[in-house]
Coordinates of N, CA, C and O in Angstrom, one line a residue:
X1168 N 83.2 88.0 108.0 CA 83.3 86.8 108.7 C 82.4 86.7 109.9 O 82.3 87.7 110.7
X1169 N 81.6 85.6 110.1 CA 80.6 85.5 111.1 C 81.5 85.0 112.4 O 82.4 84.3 112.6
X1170 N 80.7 85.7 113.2 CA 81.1 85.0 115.0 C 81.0 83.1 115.0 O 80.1 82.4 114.5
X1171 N 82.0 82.8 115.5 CA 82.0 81.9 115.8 C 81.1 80.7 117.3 O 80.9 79.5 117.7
X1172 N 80.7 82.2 117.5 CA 79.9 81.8 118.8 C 78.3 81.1 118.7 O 77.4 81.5 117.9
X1173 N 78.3 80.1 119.5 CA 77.2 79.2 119.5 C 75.9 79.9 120.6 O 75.2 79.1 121.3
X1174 N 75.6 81.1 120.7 CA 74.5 81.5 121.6 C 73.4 81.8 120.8 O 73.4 81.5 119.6
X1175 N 72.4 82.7 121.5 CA 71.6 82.7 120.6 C 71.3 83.7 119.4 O 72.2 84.6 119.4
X1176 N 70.5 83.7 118.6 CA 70.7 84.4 117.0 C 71.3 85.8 117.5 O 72.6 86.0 117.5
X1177 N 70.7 86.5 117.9 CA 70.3 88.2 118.3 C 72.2 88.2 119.0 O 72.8 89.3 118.6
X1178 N 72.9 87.5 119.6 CA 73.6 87.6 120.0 C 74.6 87.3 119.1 O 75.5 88.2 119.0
X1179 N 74.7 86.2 118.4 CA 75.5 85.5 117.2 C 75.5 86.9 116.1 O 76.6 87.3 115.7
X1180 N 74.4 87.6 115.7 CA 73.9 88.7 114.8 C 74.6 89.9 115.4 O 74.9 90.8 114.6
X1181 N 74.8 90.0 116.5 CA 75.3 91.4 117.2 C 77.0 91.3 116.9 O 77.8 91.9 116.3
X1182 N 77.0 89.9 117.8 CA 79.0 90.1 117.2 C 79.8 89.3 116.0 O 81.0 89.1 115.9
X1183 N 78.7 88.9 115.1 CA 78.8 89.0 113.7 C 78.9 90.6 113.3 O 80.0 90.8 112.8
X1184 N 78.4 91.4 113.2 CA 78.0 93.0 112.3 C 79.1 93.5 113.6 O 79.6 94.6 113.3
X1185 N 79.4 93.2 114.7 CA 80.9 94.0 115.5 C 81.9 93.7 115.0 O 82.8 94.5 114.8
X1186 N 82.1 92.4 114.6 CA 83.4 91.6 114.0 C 83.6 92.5 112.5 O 84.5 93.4 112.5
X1187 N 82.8 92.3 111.3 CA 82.6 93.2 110.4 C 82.8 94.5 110.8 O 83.9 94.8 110.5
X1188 N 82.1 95.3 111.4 CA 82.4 96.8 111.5 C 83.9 97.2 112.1 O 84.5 98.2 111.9
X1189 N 84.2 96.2 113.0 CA 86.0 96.4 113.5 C 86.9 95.8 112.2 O 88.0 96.4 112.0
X1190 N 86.8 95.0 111.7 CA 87.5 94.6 110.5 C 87.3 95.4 109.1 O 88.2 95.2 108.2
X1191 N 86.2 96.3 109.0 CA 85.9 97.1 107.9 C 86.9 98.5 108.4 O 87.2 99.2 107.5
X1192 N 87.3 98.8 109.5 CA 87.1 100.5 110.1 C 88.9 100.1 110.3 O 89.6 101.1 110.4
X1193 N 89.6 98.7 110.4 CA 90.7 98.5 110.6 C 91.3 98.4 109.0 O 92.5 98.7 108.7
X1194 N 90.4 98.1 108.0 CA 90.8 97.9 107.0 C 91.2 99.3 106.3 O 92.3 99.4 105.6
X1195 N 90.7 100.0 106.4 CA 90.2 101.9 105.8 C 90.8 102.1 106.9 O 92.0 102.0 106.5
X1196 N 90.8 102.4 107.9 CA 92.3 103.5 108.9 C 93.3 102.9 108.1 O 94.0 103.8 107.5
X1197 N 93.7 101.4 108.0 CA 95.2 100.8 107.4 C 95.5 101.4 105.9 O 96.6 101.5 105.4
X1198 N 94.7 101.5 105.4 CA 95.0 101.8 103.9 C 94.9 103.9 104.1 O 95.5 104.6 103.2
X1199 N 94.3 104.4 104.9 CA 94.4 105.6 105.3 C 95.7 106.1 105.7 O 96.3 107.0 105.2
X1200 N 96.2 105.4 106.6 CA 97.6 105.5 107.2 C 98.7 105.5 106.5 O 99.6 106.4 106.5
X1201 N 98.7 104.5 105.9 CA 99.8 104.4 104.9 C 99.7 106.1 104.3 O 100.5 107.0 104.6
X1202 N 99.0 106.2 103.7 CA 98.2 107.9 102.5 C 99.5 108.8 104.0 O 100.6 109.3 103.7
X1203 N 98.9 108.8 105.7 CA 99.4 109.7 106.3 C 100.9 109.7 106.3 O 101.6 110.6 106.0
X1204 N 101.3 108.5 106.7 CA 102.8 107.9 106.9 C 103.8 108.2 105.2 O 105.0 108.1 104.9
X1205 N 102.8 108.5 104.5 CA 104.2 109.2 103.3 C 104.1 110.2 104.0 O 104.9 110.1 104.9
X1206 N 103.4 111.2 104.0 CA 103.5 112.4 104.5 C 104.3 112.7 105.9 O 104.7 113.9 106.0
X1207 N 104.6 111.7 107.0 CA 105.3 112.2 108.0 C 104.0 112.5 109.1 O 104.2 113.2 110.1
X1208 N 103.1 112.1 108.9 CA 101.8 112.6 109.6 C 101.1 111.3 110.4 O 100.7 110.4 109.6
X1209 N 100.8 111.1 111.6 CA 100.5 109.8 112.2 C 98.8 110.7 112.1 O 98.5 111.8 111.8
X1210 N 97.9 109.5 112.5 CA 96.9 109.8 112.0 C 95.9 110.8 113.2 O 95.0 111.6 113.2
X1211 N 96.6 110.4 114.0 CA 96.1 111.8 115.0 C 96.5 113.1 115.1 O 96.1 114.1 115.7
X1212 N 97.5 112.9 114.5 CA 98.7 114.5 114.1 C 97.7 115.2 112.7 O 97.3 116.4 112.6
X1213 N 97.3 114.1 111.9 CA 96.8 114.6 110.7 C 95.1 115.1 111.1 O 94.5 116.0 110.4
X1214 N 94.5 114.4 112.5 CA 93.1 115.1 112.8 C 93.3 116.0 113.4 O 92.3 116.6 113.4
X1215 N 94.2 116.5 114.0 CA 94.7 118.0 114.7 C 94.3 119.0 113.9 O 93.5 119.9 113.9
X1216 N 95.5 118.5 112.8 CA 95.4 120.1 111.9 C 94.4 119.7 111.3 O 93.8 120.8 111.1
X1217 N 93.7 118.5 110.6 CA 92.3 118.6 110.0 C 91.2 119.5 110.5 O 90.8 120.5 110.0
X1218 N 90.9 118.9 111.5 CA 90.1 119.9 112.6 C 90.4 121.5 112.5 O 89.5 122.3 112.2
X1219 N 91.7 122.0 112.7 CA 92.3 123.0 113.2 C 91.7 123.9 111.8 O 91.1 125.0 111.8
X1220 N 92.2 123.1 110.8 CA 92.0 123.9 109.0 C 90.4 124.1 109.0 O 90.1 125.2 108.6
X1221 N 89.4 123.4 109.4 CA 88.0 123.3 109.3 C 87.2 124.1 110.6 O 86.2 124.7 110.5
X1222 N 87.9 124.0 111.4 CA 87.2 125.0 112.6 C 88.0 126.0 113.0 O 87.6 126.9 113.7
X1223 N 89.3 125.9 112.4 CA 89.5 127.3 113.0 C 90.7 127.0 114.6 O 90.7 125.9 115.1
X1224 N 91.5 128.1 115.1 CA 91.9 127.4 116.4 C 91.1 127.2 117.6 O 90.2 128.0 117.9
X1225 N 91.5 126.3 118.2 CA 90.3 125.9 119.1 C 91.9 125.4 120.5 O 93.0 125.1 120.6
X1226 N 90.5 125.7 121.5 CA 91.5 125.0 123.0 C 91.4 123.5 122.9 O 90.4 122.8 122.5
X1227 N 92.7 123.0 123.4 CA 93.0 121.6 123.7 C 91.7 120.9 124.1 O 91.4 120.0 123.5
X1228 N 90.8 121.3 125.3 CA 89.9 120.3 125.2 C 88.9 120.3 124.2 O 88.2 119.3 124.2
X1229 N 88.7 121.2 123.5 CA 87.8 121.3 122.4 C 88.2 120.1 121.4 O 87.5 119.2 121.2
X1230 N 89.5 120.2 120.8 CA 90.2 119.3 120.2 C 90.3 117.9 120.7 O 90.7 116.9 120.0
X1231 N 89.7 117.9 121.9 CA 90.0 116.5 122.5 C 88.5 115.9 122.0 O 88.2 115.0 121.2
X1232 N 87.6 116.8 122.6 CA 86.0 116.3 122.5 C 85.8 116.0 120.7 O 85.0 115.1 120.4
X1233 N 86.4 116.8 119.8 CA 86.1 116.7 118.3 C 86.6 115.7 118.0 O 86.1 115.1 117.0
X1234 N 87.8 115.2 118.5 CA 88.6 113.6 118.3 C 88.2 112.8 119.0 O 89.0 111.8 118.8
X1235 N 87.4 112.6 119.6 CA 87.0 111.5 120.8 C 88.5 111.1 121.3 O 88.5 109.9 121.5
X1236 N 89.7 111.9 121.7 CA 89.9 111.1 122.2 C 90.2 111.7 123.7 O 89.3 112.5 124.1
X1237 N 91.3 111.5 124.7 CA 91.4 112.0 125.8 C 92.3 113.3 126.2 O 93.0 113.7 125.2
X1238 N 92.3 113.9 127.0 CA 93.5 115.2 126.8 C 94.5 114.9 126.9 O 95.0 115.1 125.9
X1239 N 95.2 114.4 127.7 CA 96.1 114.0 128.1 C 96.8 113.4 126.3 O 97.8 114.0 125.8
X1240 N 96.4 112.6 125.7 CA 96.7 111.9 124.3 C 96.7 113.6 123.3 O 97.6 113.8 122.4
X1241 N 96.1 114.3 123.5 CA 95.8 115.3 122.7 C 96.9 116.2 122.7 O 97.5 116.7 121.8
X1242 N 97.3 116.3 124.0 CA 98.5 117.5 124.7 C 99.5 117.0 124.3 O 100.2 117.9 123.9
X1243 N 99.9 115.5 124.1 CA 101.2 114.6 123.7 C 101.1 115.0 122.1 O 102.2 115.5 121.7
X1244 N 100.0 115.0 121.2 CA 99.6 115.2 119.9 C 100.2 116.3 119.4 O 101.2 116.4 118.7
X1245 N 99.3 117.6 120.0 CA 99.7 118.9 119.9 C 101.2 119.3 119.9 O 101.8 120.1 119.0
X1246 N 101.8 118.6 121.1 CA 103.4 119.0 121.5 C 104.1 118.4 120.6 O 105.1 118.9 120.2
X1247 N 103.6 117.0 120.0 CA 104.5 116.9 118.5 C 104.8 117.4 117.5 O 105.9 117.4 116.9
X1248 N 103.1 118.4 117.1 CA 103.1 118.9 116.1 C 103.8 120.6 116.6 O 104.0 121.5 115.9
X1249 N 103.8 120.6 117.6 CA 104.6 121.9 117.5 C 106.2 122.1 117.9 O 106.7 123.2 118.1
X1250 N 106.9 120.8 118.1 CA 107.9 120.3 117.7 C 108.4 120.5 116.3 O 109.5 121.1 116.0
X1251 N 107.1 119.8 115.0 CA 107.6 120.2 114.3 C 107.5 121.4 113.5 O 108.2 121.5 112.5
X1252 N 106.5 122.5 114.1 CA 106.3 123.8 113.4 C 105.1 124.0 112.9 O 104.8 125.0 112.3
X1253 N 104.1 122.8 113.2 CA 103.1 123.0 112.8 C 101.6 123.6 112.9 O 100.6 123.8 112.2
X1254 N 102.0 123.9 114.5 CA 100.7 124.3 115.4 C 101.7 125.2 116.4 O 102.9 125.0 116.6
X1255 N 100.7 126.2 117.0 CA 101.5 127.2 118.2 C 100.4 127.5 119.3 O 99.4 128.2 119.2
X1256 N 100.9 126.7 120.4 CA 100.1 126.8 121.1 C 100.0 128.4 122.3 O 101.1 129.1 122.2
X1257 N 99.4 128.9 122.9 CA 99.1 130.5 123.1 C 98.1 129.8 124.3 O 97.3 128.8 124.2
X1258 N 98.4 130.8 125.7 CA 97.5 130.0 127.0 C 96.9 131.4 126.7 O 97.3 132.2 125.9
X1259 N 95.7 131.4 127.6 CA 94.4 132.3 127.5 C 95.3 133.2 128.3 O 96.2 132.8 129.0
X1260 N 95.0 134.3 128.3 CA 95.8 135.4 129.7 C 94.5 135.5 130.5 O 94.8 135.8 131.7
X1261 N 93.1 135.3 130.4 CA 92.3 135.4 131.9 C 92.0 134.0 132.5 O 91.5 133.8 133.6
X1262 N 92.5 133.1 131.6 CA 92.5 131.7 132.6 C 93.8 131.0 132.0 O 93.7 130.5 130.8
X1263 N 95.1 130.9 132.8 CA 96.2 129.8 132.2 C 95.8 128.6 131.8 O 96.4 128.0 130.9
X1264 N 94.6 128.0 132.5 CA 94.7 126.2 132.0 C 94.0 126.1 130.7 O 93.9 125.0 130.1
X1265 N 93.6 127.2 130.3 CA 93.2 127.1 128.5 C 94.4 127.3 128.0 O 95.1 128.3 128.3
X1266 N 94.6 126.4 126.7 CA 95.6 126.8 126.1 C 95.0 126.7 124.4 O 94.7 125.5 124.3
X1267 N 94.8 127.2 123.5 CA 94.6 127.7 122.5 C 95.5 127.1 121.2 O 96.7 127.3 121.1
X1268 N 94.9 126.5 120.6 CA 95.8 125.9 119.6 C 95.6 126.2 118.3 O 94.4 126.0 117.9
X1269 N 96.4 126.5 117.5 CA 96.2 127.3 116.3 C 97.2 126.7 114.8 O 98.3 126.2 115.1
X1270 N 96.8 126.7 113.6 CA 98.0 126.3 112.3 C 99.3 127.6 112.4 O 99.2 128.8 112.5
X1271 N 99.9 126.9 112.4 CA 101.4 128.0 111.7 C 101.5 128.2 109.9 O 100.5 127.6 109.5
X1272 N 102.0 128.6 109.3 CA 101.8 128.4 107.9 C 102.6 127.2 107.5 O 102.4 126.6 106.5
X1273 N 103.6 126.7 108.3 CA 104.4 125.2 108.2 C 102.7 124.3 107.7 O 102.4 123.7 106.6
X1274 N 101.9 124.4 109.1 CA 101.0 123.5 109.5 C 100.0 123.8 108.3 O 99.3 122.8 107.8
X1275 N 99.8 124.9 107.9 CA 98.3 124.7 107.2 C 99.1 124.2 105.9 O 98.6 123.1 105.4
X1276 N 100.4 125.0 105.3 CA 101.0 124.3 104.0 C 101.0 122.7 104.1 O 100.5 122.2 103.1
X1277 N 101.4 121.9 105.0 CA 101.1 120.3 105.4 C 99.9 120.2 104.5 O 99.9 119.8 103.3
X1278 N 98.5 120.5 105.3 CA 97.2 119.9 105.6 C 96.5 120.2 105.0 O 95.4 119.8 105.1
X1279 N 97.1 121.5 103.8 CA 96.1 121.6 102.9 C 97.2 121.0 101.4 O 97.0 121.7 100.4
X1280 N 98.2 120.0 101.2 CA 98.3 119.7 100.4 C 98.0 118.1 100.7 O 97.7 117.4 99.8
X1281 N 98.1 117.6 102.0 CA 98.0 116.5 102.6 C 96.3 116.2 102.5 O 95.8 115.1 102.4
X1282 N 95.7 117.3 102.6 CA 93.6 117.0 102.7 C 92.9 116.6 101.3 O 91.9 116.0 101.3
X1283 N 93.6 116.9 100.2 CA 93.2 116.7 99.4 C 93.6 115.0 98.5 O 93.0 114.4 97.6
X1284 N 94.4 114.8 98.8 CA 95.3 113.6 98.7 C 94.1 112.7 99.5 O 93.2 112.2 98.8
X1285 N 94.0 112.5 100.6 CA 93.1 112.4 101.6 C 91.7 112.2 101.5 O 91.2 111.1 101.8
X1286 N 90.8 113.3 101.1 CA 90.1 113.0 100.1 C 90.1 112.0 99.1 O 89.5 110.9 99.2
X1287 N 90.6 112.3 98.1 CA 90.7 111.3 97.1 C 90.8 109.8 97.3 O 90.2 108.9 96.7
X1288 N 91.9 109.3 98.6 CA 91.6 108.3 98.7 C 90.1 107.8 99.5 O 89.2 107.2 98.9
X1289 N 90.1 108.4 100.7 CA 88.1 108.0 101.2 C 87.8 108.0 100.1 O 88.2 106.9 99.7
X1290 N 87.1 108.7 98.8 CA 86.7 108.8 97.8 C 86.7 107.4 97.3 O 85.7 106.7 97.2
X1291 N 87.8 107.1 97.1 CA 88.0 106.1 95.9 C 88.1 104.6 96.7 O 88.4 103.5 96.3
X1292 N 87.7 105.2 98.4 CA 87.6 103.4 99.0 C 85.9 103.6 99.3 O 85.2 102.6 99.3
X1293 N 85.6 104.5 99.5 CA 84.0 104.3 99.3 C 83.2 104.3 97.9 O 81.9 104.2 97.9
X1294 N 84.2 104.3 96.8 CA 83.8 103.8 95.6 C 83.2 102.9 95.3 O 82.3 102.9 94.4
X1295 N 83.6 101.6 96.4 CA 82.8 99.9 96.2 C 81.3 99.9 96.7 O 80.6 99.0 97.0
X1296 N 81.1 101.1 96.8 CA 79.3 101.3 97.7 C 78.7 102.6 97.1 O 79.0 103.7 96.8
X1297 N 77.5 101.8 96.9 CA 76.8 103.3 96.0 C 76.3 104.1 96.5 O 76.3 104.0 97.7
X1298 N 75.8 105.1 96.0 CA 75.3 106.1 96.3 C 74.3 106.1 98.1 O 74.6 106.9 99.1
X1299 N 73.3 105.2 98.1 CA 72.5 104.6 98.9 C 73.3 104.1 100.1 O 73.5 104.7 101.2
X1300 N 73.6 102.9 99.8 CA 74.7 102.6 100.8 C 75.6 103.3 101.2 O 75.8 102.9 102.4
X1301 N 76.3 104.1 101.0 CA 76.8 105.2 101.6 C 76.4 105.8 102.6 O 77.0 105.7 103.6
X1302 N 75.0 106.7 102.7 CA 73.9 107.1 103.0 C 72.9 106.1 104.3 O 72.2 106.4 105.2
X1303 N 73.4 104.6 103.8 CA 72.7 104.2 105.2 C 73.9 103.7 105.9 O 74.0 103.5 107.1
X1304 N 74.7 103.7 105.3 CA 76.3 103.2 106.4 C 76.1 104.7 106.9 O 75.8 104.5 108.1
X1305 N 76.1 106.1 106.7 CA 76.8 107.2 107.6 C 75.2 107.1 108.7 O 75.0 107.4 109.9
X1306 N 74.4 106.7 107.5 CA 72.9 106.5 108.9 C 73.0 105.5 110.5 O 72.9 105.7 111.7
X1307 N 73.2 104.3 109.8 CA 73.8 103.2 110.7 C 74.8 103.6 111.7 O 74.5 103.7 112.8
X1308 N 76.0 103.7 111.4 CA 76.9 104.4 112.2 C 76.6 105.8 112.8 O 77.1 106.0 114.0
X1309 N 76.2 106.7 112.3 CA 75.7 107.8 113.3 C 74.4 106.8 114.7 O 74.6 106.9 115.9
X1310 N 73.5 106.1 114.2 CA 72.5 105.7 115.1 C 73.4 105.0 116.5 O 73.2 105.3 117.7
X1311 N 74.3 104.1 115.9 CA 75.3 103.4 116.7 C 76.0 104.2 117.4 O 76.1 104.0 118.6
X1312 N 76.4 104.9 117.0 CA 77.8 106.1 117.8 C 76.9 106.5 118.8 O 77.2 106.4 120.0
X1313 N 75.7 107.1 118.6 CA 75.0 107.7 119.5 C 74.4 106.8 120.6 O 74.5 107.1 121.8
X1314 N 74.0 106.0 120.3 CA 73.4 105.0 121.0 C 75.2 104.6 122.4 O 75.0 104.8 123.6
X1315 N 75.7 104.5 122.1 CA 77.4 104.4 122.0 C 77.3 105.2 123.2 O 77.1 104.8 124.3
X1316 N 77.5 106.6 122.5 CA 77.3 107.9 123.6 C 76.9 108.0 124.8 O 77.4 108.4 125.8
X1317 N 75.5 107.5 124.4 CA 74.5 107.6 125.4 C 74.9 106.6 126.5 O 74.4 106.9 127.6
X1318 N 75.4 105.6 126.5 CA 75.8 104.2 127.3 C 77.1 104.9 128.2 O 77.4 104.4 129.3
X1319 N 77.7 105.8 127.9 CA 79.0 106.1 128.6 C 78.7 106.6 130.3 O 79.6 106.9 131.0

């Protein structure tokens, strides 16, 4: 759906392809979510232990910087998941304000029957784009994110 806005092209063209890219990224988290929410897994609970299964345990702000999101959000995350048994957090003994976050076998049993499920669906919603396009969507969006970055 194109911008409604009457300025000029370059600007009309910019929040045209923002409108698209928040309506495409809203569309695929919603249809992703649902995949988490059978499982009991909100979708930042499910990038914790994703992360956690793929790198290994890592400290809270490490976890924050790989999620984009903030600590404070991350600490609330963590303490859910180890509410339910999924992660065990462990403070450093030569500096307390690191705290170390790691899977429990609760947590990796989750996220490694939950990742592959997971998979399959990304899989089968990036199905409607071929090979190429795939390839310039992760180009396009890496150029953007960065560009993104760099503005903060």
């Amino acid at each position: 759906m194109p911008s409604h806005y009457a300025g000029p092209a370059t600007e009309v063209e910019a929040l045209s392809a923002f409108i698209n890219l928040m309506r495409a990224s809203d569309s695929v988290a919603g249809v992703l979510q649902t995949d988490m929410t059978r499982n009991d897994l909100t979708p930042s609970q499910f990038g914790v232990l994703e992360t956690l299964l793929h790198r290994g345990p890592l400290f809270q702000g490490e976890l924050s910087q790989k999620l984009l999101r903030c600590t404070g959000s991350i600490t609330s995350v963590v303490a859910g998941l180890e509410r339910k048994g999924m992660v065990e957090r462990r403070r450093e003994s030569q500096d307390k304000r690191y705290v170390r976050v790691s899977l429990t076998a609760k947590g990796r049993k989750a996220i490694d029957k939950v990742f592959p499920e997971h998979v399959r669906a990304v899989v089968r919603l990036f199905g409607s784009l071929t090979r190429n396009e795939t390839g310039e969507l992760r180009r396009v969006c890496a150029k953007l994110g960065k560009f993104a970055q760099q503005r903060r």
